[in-house]
Amino acid sequence: MRPASAPVDVRHESEASVTQDKTAIAVVGSGLMGHSIAQVLALAGHRVAVHDADAAALASVPARVQRNLGELVRWGMVDAADAAATVARLSLSSDLPTTVTGAEFVFEAIWENLAAKRQLFGELDRLCLPETILASNSSSLMPSLLQSDAEHPERILVAHFFNPPYLVPLVEVVKGARTSDDTVNRVYELLVRAGRTPVLVRKEVPGFLANRMQLALVREAIHLVEEGVASPEDVDLAVQAGFGRRFCVAGPMGVTESIGWDLAVAVLNTTFPSLDNRMTAGSLAEGLIERGELGMKTGRGLLRWTDESVEAWRSRMARALVELERNEAFRP
Ligand SMILES: NC(=O)c1ccc[n+]([C@@H]2O[C@H](COP(=O)([O-])OP(=O)(O)OC[C@H]3O[C@@H](n4cnc5c(N)ncnc54)[C@H](O)[C@@H]3O)[C@@H](O)[C@H]2O)c1
């Protein structure tokens, strides 16, 4: 198995190789995540069959993929011929058995509902050859929950992409209690060859790897605002103008190694006792929900939003993600 720290080449494959059709892959669920996962895999040269229970969601896949690829072409990240070939590698089907027959990998991206995912994985386990790998894009459900009724649990794992999958390279590959090393290796290699950056979660835990770290920061941010230590705006600025800049280039392990563990441990031991350790989101966040102040979607949360400021925020985020993706200095 490739060690989690192995250097990963995040470039898309060479133009020569992307012109060839390679592995047959199925994507089930073509919503926000599914259509973009299908795009990433088709751009890497694979034939991708897409299925969705909703006919309109399924029919909209080519247009949505074309729009995303159009942006990549405009930004000089993909050439126009590769974009056209990518769309041609996608096929749509309203029939699940047709979609998954002959697939070497099935990527599931349906709603985050355990009963629905369990039912689908039961069908996939029956429909697919034993060597077909079944990967869930679940944000929170551990692979063991999807393996429990399977005849071939060793080929089931979680491959958790981040939104939008075509601009954020990370994919968490989460090994379930009964997932085989061969399954992990095959998914890991497929993702690397598709220009993604997989990390291996060797032992399943709720929230996997990235969301656990992200949520630890959100918990402390809520605590700092609740305690009146700083405004929500300054909490965000401290990340954006401060350590967030380093975290685009190095993670917490690398940053701490650069500081030196002697200094780090002295600071950790002074600060850890006062860090927040709550078990629930708490009164500040729950009060927002009671008042219908949900953030961007209601025009107000801890911050105030207008249609213009939401649009400006989204377009700045997209532009910054593109710059990070195409600038070599930010490649892990
Ligand atoms: N939205 C995110 O930012 C994000 C990020 C990472 C992971 N995820 C995870 O990815 C998965 C999909 O999320 P999304 O945001 O793309 O959802 P979505 O609602 O945009 O799309 C889900 C799609 O699945 C289809 N579907 C539902 N049940 C189905 C079934 N049994 N068979 C076939 N199609 C079915 C729906 O018609 C819909 O088009 C979830 O597990 C979610 O937790 C989401």
JSON list of N, CA and C in Angstrom, two decimals, residues 221 225 230-244 303 305 313:
[
{"chain": "A", "resi": 221, "resn": "ALA", "atom": "N", "xyz": [-13.63, 28.67, 17.09]},
{"chain": "A", "resi": 221, "resn": "ALA", "atom": "CA", "xyz": [-14.06, 29.97, 16.56]},
{"chain": "A", "resi": 221, "resn": "ALA", "atom": "C", "xyz": [-15.38, 30.38, 17.22]},
{"chain": "A", "resi": 225, "resn": "VAL", "atom": "N", "xyz": [-16.07, 33.72, 19.77]},
{"chain": "A", "resi": 225, "resn": "VAL", "atom": "CA", "xyz": [-17.12, 34.74, 19.56]},
{"chain": "A", "resi": 225, "resn": "VAL", "atom": "C", "xyz": [-18.06, 34.76, 20.76]},
{"chain": "A", "resi": 230, "resn": "ALA", "atom": "N", "xyz": [-13.39, 38.06, 20.36]},
{"chain": "A", "resi": 230, "resn": "ALA", "atom": "CA", "xyz": [-13.21, 38.77, 19.08]},
{"chain": "A", "resi": 230, "resn": "ALA", "atom": "C", "xyz": [-14.53, 38.72, 18.31]},
{"chain": "A", "resi": 231, "resn": "SER", "atom": "N", "xyz": [-14.64, 39.62, 17.32]},
{"chain": "A", "resi": 231, "resn": "SER", "atom": "CA", "xyz": [-15.84, 39.63, 16.47]},
{"chain": "A", "resi": 231, "resn": "SER", "atom": "C", "xyz": [-15.75, 38.49, 15.46]},
{"chain": "A", "resi": 232, "resn": "PRO", "atom": "N", "xyz": [-16.90, 38.05, 14.90]},
{"chain": "A", "resi": 232, "resn": "PRO", "atom": "CA", "xyz": [-16.84, 37.02, 13.85]},
{"chain": "A", "resi": 232, "resn": "PRO", "atom": "C", "xyz": [-15.96, 37.46, 12.69]},
{"chain": "A", "resi": 233, "resn": "GLU", "atom": "N", "xyz": [-16.01, 38.77, 12.35]},
{"chain": "A", "resi": 233, "resn": "GLU", "atom": "CA", "xyz": [-15.19, 39.26, 11.23]},
{"chain": "A", "resi": 233, "resn": "GLU", "atom": "C", "xyz": [-13.71, 39.09, 11.53]},
{"chain": "A", "resi": 234, "resn": "ASP", "atom": "N", "xyz": [-13.30, 39.42, 12.78]},
{"chain": "A", "resi": 234, "resn": "ASP", "atom": "CA", "xyz": [-11.88, 39.31, 13.10]},
{"chain": "A", "resi": 234, "resn": "ASP", "atom": "C", "xyz": [-11.43, 37.86, 13.26]},
{"chain": "A", "resi": 235, "resn": "VAL", "atom": "N", "xyz": [-12.35, 36.99, 13.68]},
{"chain": "A", "resi": 235, "resn": "VAL", "atom": "CA", "xyz": [-12.01, 35.55, 13.73]},
{"chain": "A", "resi": 235, "resn": "VAL", "atom": "C", "xyz": [-11.64, 35.10, 12.32]},
{"chain": "A", "resi": 236, "resn": "ASP", "atom": "N", "xyz": [-12.47, 35.49, 11.34]},
{"chain": "A", "resi": 236, "resn": "ASP", "atom": "CA", "xyz": [-12.18, 35.08, 9.95]},
{"chain": "A", "resi": 236, "resn": "ASP", "atom": "C", "xyz": [-10.88, 35.71, 9.44]},
{"chain": "A", "resi": 237, "resn": "LEU", "atom": "N", "xyz": [-10.69, 37.00, 9.78]},
{"chain": "A", "resi": 237, "resn": "LEU", "atom": "CA", "xyz": [-9.46, 37.67, 9.31]},
{"chain": "A", "resi": 237, "resn": "LEU", "atom": "C", "xyz": [-8.20, 37.02, 9.87]},
{"chain": "A", "resi": 238, "resn": "ALA", "atom": "N", "xyz": [-8.29, 36.55, 11.12]},
{"chain": "A", "resi": 238, "resn": "ALA", "atom": "CA", "xyz": [-7.11, 35.93, 11.74]},
{"chain": "A", "resi": 238, "resn": "ALA", "atom": "C", "xyz": [-6.68, 34.69, 10.95]},
{"chain": "A", "resi": 239, "resn": "VAL", "atom": "N", "xyz": [-7.68, 34.00, 10.38]},
{"chain": "A", "resi": 239, "resn": "VAL", "atom": "CA", "xyz": [-7.35, 32.82, 9.56]},
{"chain": "A", "resi": 239, "resn": "VAL", "atom": "C", "xyz": [-6.86, 33.28, 8.19]},
{"chain": "A", "resi": 240, "resn": "GLN", "atom": "N", "xyz": [-7.66, 34.17, 7.54]},
{"chain": "A", "resi": 240, "resn": "GLN", "atom": "CA", "xyz": [-7.36, 34.55, 6.16]},
{"chain": "A", "resi": 240, "resn": "GLN", "atom": "C", "xyz": [-6.01, 35.26, 6.03]},
{"chain": "A", "resi": 241, "resn": "ALA", "atom": "N", "xyz": [-5.76, 36.21, 6.93]},
{"chain": "A", "resi": 241, "resn": "ALA", "atom": "CA", "xyz": [-4.53, 37.02, 6.81]},
{"chain": "A", "resi": 241, "resn": "ALA", "atom": "C", "xyz": [-3.38, 36.38, 7.57]},
{"chain": "A", "resi": 242, "resn": "GLY", "atom": "N", "xyz": [-3.68, 35.35, 8.37]},
{"chain": "A", "resi": 242, "resn": "GLY", "atom": "CA", "xyz": [-2.65, 34.78, 9.22]},
{"chain": "A", "resi": 242, "resn": "GLY", "atom": "C", "xyz": [-2.31, 33.33, 8.87]},
{"chain": "A", "resi": 243, "resn": "PHE", "atom": "N", "xyz": [-2.67, 32.41, 9.78]},
{"chain": "A", "resi": 243, "resn": "PHE", "atom": "CA", "xyz": [-2.17, 31.04, 9.59]},
{"chain": "A", "resi": 243, "resn": "PHE", "atom": "C", "xyz": [-2.79, 30.33, 8.41]},
{"chain": "A", "resi": 244, "resn": "GLY", "atom": "N", "xyz": [-3.97, 30.81, 7.92]},
{"chain": "A", "resi": 244, "resn": "GLY", "atom": "CA", "xyz": [-4.58, 30.21, 6.73]},
{"chain": "A", "resi": 244, "resn": "GLY", "atom": "C", "xyz": [-3.64, 30.28, 5.53]},
{"chain": "A", "resi": 303, "resn": "LEU", "atom": "N", "xyz": [-22.81, 37.07, 10.35]},
{"chain": "A", "resi": 303, "resn": "LEU", "atom": "CA", "xyz": [-22.46, 38.16, 9.44]},
{"chain": "A", "resi": 303, "resn": "LEU", "atom": "C", "xyz": [-23.71, 38.55, 8.66]},
{"chain": "A", "resi": 305, "resn": "TRP", "atom": "N", "xyz": [-25.50, 39.54, 4.93]},
{"chain": "A", "resi": 305, "resn": "TRP", "atom": "CA", "xyz": [-25.28, 39.24, 3.51]},
{"chain": "A", "resi": 305, "resn": "TRP", "atom": "C", "xyz": [-26.33, 39.89, 2.64]},
{"chain": "A", "resi": 313, "resn": "TRP", "atom": "N", "xyz": [-18.64, 36.94, -2.86]},
{"chain": "A", "resi": 313, "resn": "TRP", "atom": "CA", "xyz": [-17.93, 35.93, -2.05]},
{"chain": "A", "resi": 313, "resn": "TRP", "atom": "C", "xyz": [-17.71, 34.66, -2.86]}
]
